[in-house]
Coordinates of C-alpha atoms in Angstrom, one line a residue:
M795 CA -93.4 101.5 156.2
S796 CA -91.7 103.4 153.6
S797 CA -92.5 106.0 151.1
T798 CA -94.0 105.3 148.0
T799 CA -91.7 107.6 146.2
A800 CA -87.4 106.5 145.9
P801 CA -84.8 109.1 146.7
N802 CA -84.5 112.0 144.2
T803 CA -82.1 111.1 141.5
E804 CA -83.5 113.0 138.8
P805 CA -81.3 113.7 136.2
T806 CA -80.0 117.5 135.1
A807 CA -81.3 119.0 131.9
R808 CA -78.0 119.7 129.6
R809 CA -77.4 122.6 127.5
G810 CA -77.8 122.3 123.5
G811 CA -80.5 120.1 123.6
L812 CA -81.2 116.4 123.8
L813 CA -78.9 115.8 120.2
R814 CA -76.0 117.1 122.1
D815 CA -76.5 114.8 124.7
P816 CA -74.2 111.2 124.2
D817 CA -76.2 109.6 126.8
F818 CA -79.3 110.0 125.3
L819 CA -78.2 109.5 121.5
R820 CA -76.3 106.6 123.1
L821 CA -80.0 105.5 124.4
W822 CA -81.0 106.4 121.1
C823 CA -79.4 104.1 119.1
A824 CA -80.0 101.2 121.4
T825 CA -84.0 101.4 121.4
T826 CA -83.4 102.1 117.5
A827 CA -81.5 99.1 116.8
S828 CA -83.9 96.7 119.0
G829 CA -86.9 98.0 117.6
L830 CA -85.2 97.4 114.3
A831 CA -84.4 94.2 115.3
T832 CA -87.9 92.9 116.6
W833 CA -89.4 94.6 113.4
A834 CA -87.1 92.9 111.2
L835 CA -87.3 88.9 111.4
P836 CA -90.8 88.2 110.7
F837 CA -90.3 90.1 107.5
I838 CA -86.9 88.5 106.8
L839 CA -88.3 84.9 108.1
G840 CA -91.3 85.8 105.9
L841 CA -88.8 85.7 102.5
A842 CA -87.3 82.3 103.6
V843 CA -91.1 81.2 103.0
L844 CA -91.4 82.9 99.6
D845 CA -88.0 81.2 98.2
G846 CA -88.6 77.8 100.3
T847 CA -86.3 77.4 102.8
L848 CA -89.1 77.5 105.5
T849 CA -92.8 76.7 105.5
A850 CA -95.7 79.2 106.5
I851 CA -96.2 76.4 109.1
E852 CA -92.4 76.9 110.8
L853 CA -93.1 80.8 110.6
G854 CA -95.7 80.4 112.6
L855 CA -94.7 78.5 114.9
V856 CA -91.3 80.3 115.2
L857 CA -93.3 83.7 115.3
A858 CA -95.6 82.4 117.9
L859 CA -92.7 81.5 120.1
R860 CA -90.4 83.9 120.0
T861 CA -94.2 86.1 121.3
A862 CA -94.6 83.3 124.1
G863 CA -90.8 84.1 125.1
F864 CA -91.7 87.8 125.5
L865 CA -94.2 87.4 127.0
V866 CA -92.9 85.7 129.7
A867 CA -89.5 87.7 129.9
V868 CA -91.6 91.3 130.0
P869 CA -92.7 90.9 133.7
A870 CA -89.2 89.3 134.8
G871 CA -87.1 92.0 133.3
G872 CA -89.6 94.7 135.0
L873 CA -88.4 93.1 138.4
L874 CA -84.5 92.9 137.7
A875 CA -84.7 95.9 136.4
D876 CA -85.7 97.8 139.7
R877 CA -83.7 95.1 141.6
H878 CA -80.5 95.6 139.9
S879 CA -79.1 98.3 137.1
R880 CA -80.9 98.9 134.4
R881 CA -78.5 98.8 131.7
A882 CA -77.4 95.4 132.8
V883 CA -80.6 94.0 132.0
V884 CA -80.4 95.8 128.9
L885 CA -76.9 94.7 128.4
W886 CA -77.6 90.9 129.1
S887 CA -80.9 91.1 127.1
G888 CA -79.8 92.5 123.9
L889 CA -76.5 89.5 124.4
A890 CA -79.2 86.8 124.6
A891 CA -80.7 87.8 121.6
A892 CA -77.7 88.1 119.8
L893 CA -76.5 85.6 120.5
A894 CA -79.4 83.4 119.6
T895 CA -80.5 84.7 116.5
P896 CA -77.3 82.9 114.9
L897 CA -79.1 79.6 116.2
L898 CA -81.9 80.7 114.1
V899 CA -79.3 80.6 110.8
V900 CA -77.9 77.0 112.2
G901 CA -82.0 75.5 111.9
L902 CA -83.1 77.5 108.6
G903 CA -84.3 74.6 106.6
S904 CA -82.6 71.9 108.8
S905 CA -84.1 71.4 112.8
T906 CA -87.4 73.7 113.4
V907 CA -86.7 73.1 117.1
L908 CA -83.8 74.7 117.0
M909 CA -85.2 77.4 115.3
A910 CA -87.9 77.5 117.7
V911 CA -85.6 77.4 120.8
A912 CA -83.5 80.2 119.5
A913 CA -86.9 82.1 118.7
T914 CA -88.0 81.9 122.2
I915 CA -84.7 83.3 123.4
V916 CA -84.5 86.3 121.2
G917 CA -88.2 87.0 122.1
A918 CA -87.2 87.0 125.8
G919 CA -84.3 89.4 125.0
Q920 CA -86.8 91.3 123.2
G921 CA -89.1 91.2 126.3
A922 CA -87.2 92.2 129.1
C923 CA -85.3 94.9 127.5
R924 CA -88.8 96.9 127.1
P925 CA -89.4 98.0 130.4
A926 CA -85.2 98.3 131.4
F927 CA -85.7 100.8 128.1
Q928 CA -88.1 102.9 129.7
A929 CA -87.0 103.4 133.1
L930 CA -83.6 103.8 131.8
T931 CA -84.8 106.5 129.8
A932 CA -86.3 108.5 133.1
E933 CA -83.0 108.1 134.3
V934 CA -80.7 109.5 131.4
V935 CA -83.1 111.9 130.0
A936 CA -84.1 114.9 132.3
E937 CA -88.1 115.2 133.1
P938 CA -88.8 118.5 131.3
D939 CA -86.9 117.2 128.2
R940 CA -89.2 113.3 128.4
Q941 CA -91.7 114.3 125.6
K942 CA -89.5 115.6 123.4
A943 CA -87.0 112.4 124.2
N944 CA -89.6 110.1 123.8
A945 CA -91.3 111.9 120.4
A946 CA -88.1 111.0 119.6
L947 CA -88.0 107.3 120.0
T948 CA -90.9 106.7 118.5
F949 CA -90.1 108.4 115.4
S950 CA -86.7 106.8 114.9
T951 CA -88.9 103.8 115.3
R952 CA -91.1 104.6 112.8
V953 CA -88.7 105.8 110.1
S954 CA -87.5 101.8 110.3
T955 CA -90.5 100.8 110.0
L956 CA -90.9 102.6 106.8
L957 CA -88.0 102.6 105.3
A958 CA -87.2 98.9 106.2
P959 CA -89.5 96.8 103.8
G960 CA -87.8 98.1 100.6
L961 CA -84.3 98.5 102.0
T962 CA -84.7 94.4 103.1
A963 CA -86.2 93.3 100.2
L964 CA -83.7 95.0 98.0
L965 CA -80.8 93.7 100.6
A966 CA -82.3 90.1 99.7
L967 CA -81.6 90.9 95.4
V968 CA -78.2 90.4 96.3
T969 CA -77.3 88.8 99.5
G970 CA -79.0 85.6 101.5
T971 CA -82.0 85.0 103.5
W972 CA -78.8 84.4 106.2
V973 CA -76.7 87.3 105.8
L974 CA -80.3 89.2 106.5
I975 CA -80.9 87.5 110.1
L976 CA -77.6 87.9 111.6
G977 CA -78.0 91.3 110.2
T978 CA -80.6 91.3 113.3
A979 CA -77.8 90.0 115.3
A980 CA -75.6 92.5 115.3
L981 CA -78.5 95.4 115.5
W982 CA -79.1 93.4 118.9
L983 CA -75.8 93.8 119.6
I984 CA -75.6 97.7 119.4
A985 CA -78.7 97.6 122.1
A986 CA -76.8 95.8 124.2
L987 CA -74.1 97.9 124.1
A988 CA -74.8 101.2 123.3
P989 CA -76.5 102.4 126.1
A990 CA -74.6 104.7 128.7
P991 CA -75.5 103.8 132.4
G992 CA -78.5 105.2 134.0
S993 CA -77.9 107.5 137.1
A994 CA -78.6 104.6 139.3
A995 CA -81.9 105.8 140.5
V996 CA -82.9 102.4 142.4
A997 CA -81.0 102.9 146.0
P998 CA -79.5 100.0 147.6
R999 CA -82.4 98.4 149.9
T1000 CA -83.0 94.6 151.4
R1001 CA -84.4 92.7 148.3
A1002 CA -87.5 91.3 148.7
P1003 CA -88.5 88.2 147.0
F1004 CA -89.6 88.4 143.7
H1005 CA -93.2 87.5 144.3
T1006 CA -93.4 90.2 146.7
E1007 CA -91.6 93.2 144.7
F1008 CA -94.2 91.9 141.9
L1009 CA -96.6 92.4 144.2
D1010 CA -95.9 96.0 145.2
G1011 CA -95.2 96.5 141.3
L1012 CA -98.9 96.1 141.2
A1013 CA -99.4 98.2 144.6
E1014 CA -98.2 101.4 142.7
A1015 CA -100.0 101.0 139.8
R1016 CA -103.0 100.7 141.2
R1017 CA -101.9 103.9 143.2
H1018 CA -102.4 105.3 139.4
P1019 CA -106.2 105.3 138.2
W1020 CA -105.4 107.2 135.3
F1021 CA -102.8 104.4 134.6
L1022 CA -104.9 101.5 134.6
A1023 CA -107.9 103.2 133.3
G1024 CA -105.7 104.4 130.4
L1025 CA -104.0 100.8 130.0
G1026 CA -107.3 99.6 129.9
A1027 CA -108.5 101.1 126.9
L1028 CA -105.1 100.5 125.4
T1029 CA -106.0 97.1 125.6
V1030 CA -109.0 97.0 124.6
V1031 CA -108.1 99.4 121.4
I1032 CA -105.0 97.0 120.3
A1033 CA -107.3 93.9 120.9
T1034 CA -110.2 95.3 118.4
G1035 CA -108.8 98.0 116.3
Y1036 CA -105.1 96.6 115.4
S1037 CA -107.2 93.2 115.3
A1038 CA -109.3 94.7 112.5
T1039 CA -106.6 95.9 110.7
G1040 CA -104.1 92.8 111.1
V1041 CA -106.6 90.5 110.2
L1042 CA -109.6 92.3 108.5
L1043 CA -107.7 95.0 106.4
P1044 CA -106.2 92.4 103.7
L1045 CA -109.6 91.0 103.2
A1046 CA -111.3 94.3 102.6
S1047 CA -108.4 95.5 100.4
R1048 CA -108.9 92.4 98.3
D1049 CA -113.0 91.7 98.3
H1050 CA -113.4 95.8 98.4
Y1051 CA -110.9 97.1 95.8
G1052 CA -109.6 94.0 94.0
T1053 CA -105.8 94.8 95.1
E1054 CA -103.3 94.8 97.3
A1055 CA -102.3 97.8 97.0
V1056 CA -104.9 99.6 99.4
L1057 CA -102.9 97.2 102.2
A1058 CA -100.0 98.7 101.5
G1059 CA -101.3 102.3 100.7
A1060 CA -103.1 102.3 104.2
L1061 CA -100.0 100.4 106.7
T1062 CA -97.7 103.1 104.6
A1063 CA -100.3 106.2 105.5
Y1064 CA -100.6 104.7 109.2
T1065 CA -96.7 104.9 109.9
A1066 CA -96.5 108.3 107.7
G1067 CA -99.2 109.5 110.3
A1068 CA -97.5 108.4 113.4
L1069 CA -94.6 110.2 112.2
L1070 CA -96.3 113.7 111.7
G1071 CA -97.8 112.5 115.3
A1072 CA -94.2 112.0 117.0
V1073 CA -93.0 115.7 115.7
I1074 CA -96.7 116.9 117.1
V1075 CA -97.0 115.6 120.2
S1076 CA -93.0 116.7 120.6
R1077 CA -94.4 120.7 120.9
W1078 CA -98.1 120.3 122.0
R1079 CA -98.3 120.1 125.8
P1080 CA -102.2 121.0 126.0
R1081 CA -103.4 121.1 129.4
A1082 CA -105.8 118.4 129.6
Q1083 CA -103.3 116.4 128.1
G1084 CA -104.4 113.3 129.3
W1085 CA -107.8 113.9 127.4
A1086 CA -106.3 115.0 124.7
A1087 CA -104.0 111.3 124.3
L1088 CA -107.0 109.4 125.0
A1089 CA -109.1 111.4 122.1
G1090 CA -106.2 110.3 120.0
L1091 CA -106.2 106.6 121.3
G1092 CA -110.0 107.0 120.1
L1093 CA -109.4 107.8 116.5
Y1094 CA -108.3 104.5 116.0
A1095 CA -111.9 103.7 115.8
L1096 CA -111.7 105.0 112.1
A1097 CA -109.6 102.2 111.2
P1098 CA -112.1 99.9 111.2
L1099 CA -115.4 102.1 110.3
S1100 CA -112.7 102.8 106.8
L1101 CA -113.3 98.9 106.1
I1102 CA -116.8 98.3 106.3
A1103 CA -118.0 99.6 102.8
P1104 CA -116.2 100.4 100.0
V1105 CA -116.1 104.3 100.6
G1106 CA -112.5 104.1 98.6
P1107 CA -108.9 103.8 98.4
I1108 CA -108.6 107.5 99.7
V1109 CA -110.9 107.4 102.4
V1110 CA -108.5 104.2 104.0
L1111 CA -105.8 106.0 103.4
V1112 CA -106.7 109.1 104.9
A1113 CA -108.5 107.1 107.9
Y1114 CA -105.2 105.4 108.6
A1115 CA -103.3 108.7 108.2
L1116 CA -105.2 109.9 111.3
V1117 CA -105.5 106.9 113.2
G1118 CA -101.4 107.0 113.2
V1119 CA -101.3 110.4 114.2
G1120 CA -103.6 109.6 116.9
I1121 CA -101.7 105.9 118.4
E1122 CA -98.6 109.2 118.8
L1123 CA -100.6 111.8 120.3
F1124 CA -101.3 108.8 123.1
N1125 CA -98.3 106.9 123.0
V1126 CA -95.5 109.9 123.6
P1127 CA -97.5 111.6 126.6
W1128 CA -98.5 108.1 127.7
F1129 CA -94.9 107.1 128.4
T1130 CA -93.6 110.4 129.4
S1131 CA -96.4 110.4 132.2
V1132 CA -95.5 107.1 133.3
Q1133 CA -91.9 108.1 133.8
R1134 CA -93.0 111.0 135.8
E1135 CA -95.2 109.8 138.1
V1136 CA -94.5 106.7 138.9
A1137 CA -91.8 105.8 141.8
P1138 CA -88.5 105.3 139.9
D1139 CA -87.5 102.3 142.1
K1140 CA -91.0 100.4 140.5
L1141 CA -91.1 102.0 137.2
A1142 CA -89.8 99.1 134.9
R1143 CA -92.2 96.8 137.0
V1144 CA -95.1 99.3 136.4
S1145 CA -93.9 99.8 132.5
S1146 CA -93.4 95.5 132.6
L1147 CA -97.5 95.9 132.8
D1148 CA -98.1 98.3 130.3
F1149 CA -96.6 96.0 128.0
L1150 CA -97.7 92.2 129.4
L1151 CA -101.4 93.6 129.1
S1152 CA -101.9 95.5 125.7
Y1153 CA -99.1 93.6 124.1
G1154 CA -100.3 90.0 125.5
L1155 CA -103.6 90.1 124.7
A1156 CA -102.8 91.1 121.5
P1157 CA -102.6 87.5 120.0
V1158 CA -105.9 87.2 121.7
G1159 CA -107.8 89.9 119.1
L1160 CA -106.2 88.8 116.4
A1161 CA -106.9 84.9 117.1
L1162 CA -111.2 85.9 117.3
I1163 CA -111.7 88.0 115.2
A1164 CA -111.6 86.2 112.0
P1165 CA -114.5 83.7 113.6
A1166 CA -116.1 86.4 114.7
A1167 CA -116.2 87.6 111.4
A1168 CA -117.4 84.3 110.0
A1169 CA -119.9 83.8 112.8
W1170 CA -121.9 87.7 113.0
G1171 CA -120.1 89.0 109.3
T1172 CA -117.8 91.5 108.9
G1173 CA -119.7 94.3 109.0
P1174 CA -120.6 93.9 112.7
V1175 CA -117.9 93.1 113.7
L1176 CA -116.0 96.1 112.6
V1177 CA -118.5 98.4 113.6
G1178 CA -118.5 96.4 117.3
C1179 CA -114.4 97.3 116.9
A1180 CA -115.1 101.1 116.2
L1181 CA -117.3 101.6 119.3
A1182 CA -115.0 99.5 121.6
C1183 CA -112.4 101.9 120.4
V1184 CA -114.6 105.0 121.6
I1185 CA -115.9 103.9 124.4
A1186 CA -113.1 102.5 126.2
P1187 CA -110.8 105.4 126.2
A1188 CA -114.1 107.7 126.9
L1189 CA -114.3 105.9 130.3
A1190 CA -110.8 105.8 130.6
A1191 CA -110.9 110.1 130.6
L1192 CA -113.7 109.8 133.2
A1193 CA -111.0 107.9 135.9
P1194 CA -109.1 110.3 138.7
G1195 CA -106.5 112.2 136.9
G1196 CA -107.7 111.0 133.5
R1197 CA -107.7 114.7 133.0
T1198 CA -104.0 115.3 133.0
F1199 CA -102.6 111.8 133.5
T1200 CA -101.0 112.8 137.0
S1201 CA -101.7 111.0 140.8
A1202 CA -102.4 112.5 143.8
R1203 CA -99.0 112.9 145.7
A1204 CA -99.6 110.7 149.0
T1205 CA -97.0 109.1 150.4
V1206 CA -97.6 105.4 152.5
G1207 CA -97.3 105.7 156.3

């Protein structure tokens, strides 16, 4: 049997840094465009609800089917990106999303079915490109520069989410919703066409059936105990802490403070904290990087804790800012470690498991958090969420390799 690692096709670090690397800049433009398009669509469709073009029920259906398309396409995208060119997978998934987006405009206010089909395709394009982008980053950027590269990629995403709501609302005053939706199609075109080809890290080999290669990806994930433990912790934190933010933060803003300003302020503080976290982690490399990252993830406990009682708006804002810092202290080393430790020819499949579980189970938490609060009370549910956000990363830190997010170097004979 073959070694668990692929032939060495590590890209060479270039002089002048990432900002003078045209391949990275093209990748940065593509991932930024895809992230902005992904974020913008729910907001724009929300504006359509406000102007009466779309009903709330239709909005929920369209967004649910977009999520379903994402979840179905993520593992398929990981398989395809490990079988073929990662650049080609990004191209075709981005084009699919770009071509389906105008159908949302055609169906807006006239055909919910057409909008549902289009949203499913857009979600599938979004899902297929995510693991391909992760693997393409490892092809384009040399290992010593990847932490800075991942920090730059996440920084652009956070800036987009911070500035885009206001800019989109201003554009809505002078143009129609349909123009904004078509704008997301243009963003998907940029995402599809911008990246340069990678280093072709996947060597030619006999292709096994899809189900066999999927199982190979699972086997590679199991070879890294720290990855399975960290993914489990991330999934728990998103399903609890993130759900508390999504469902109970609006209620706390209204019930504790009598204004939606705390809701808006907390989300803004979170994004600002994430920007700061991306800057910090672009240069900070502690020896126990895994433990530092998991400690950052555990800071998410501050979000539900700040909502238990009316502790004051400033406390809530500070808590959410620290949560934002912590999530990037986790995200950037996490992505960098996966790109370094996982065999290059299985990287997209392993990354697809990351997105599938962490994002895939988030709707379950969102669906259960409100009934749980109604049954046991908001306070106990928030305490439970906070405990889960602390305990899950702490347990992950005990896994082999959890201290540094590194795996034992071994091959399978």
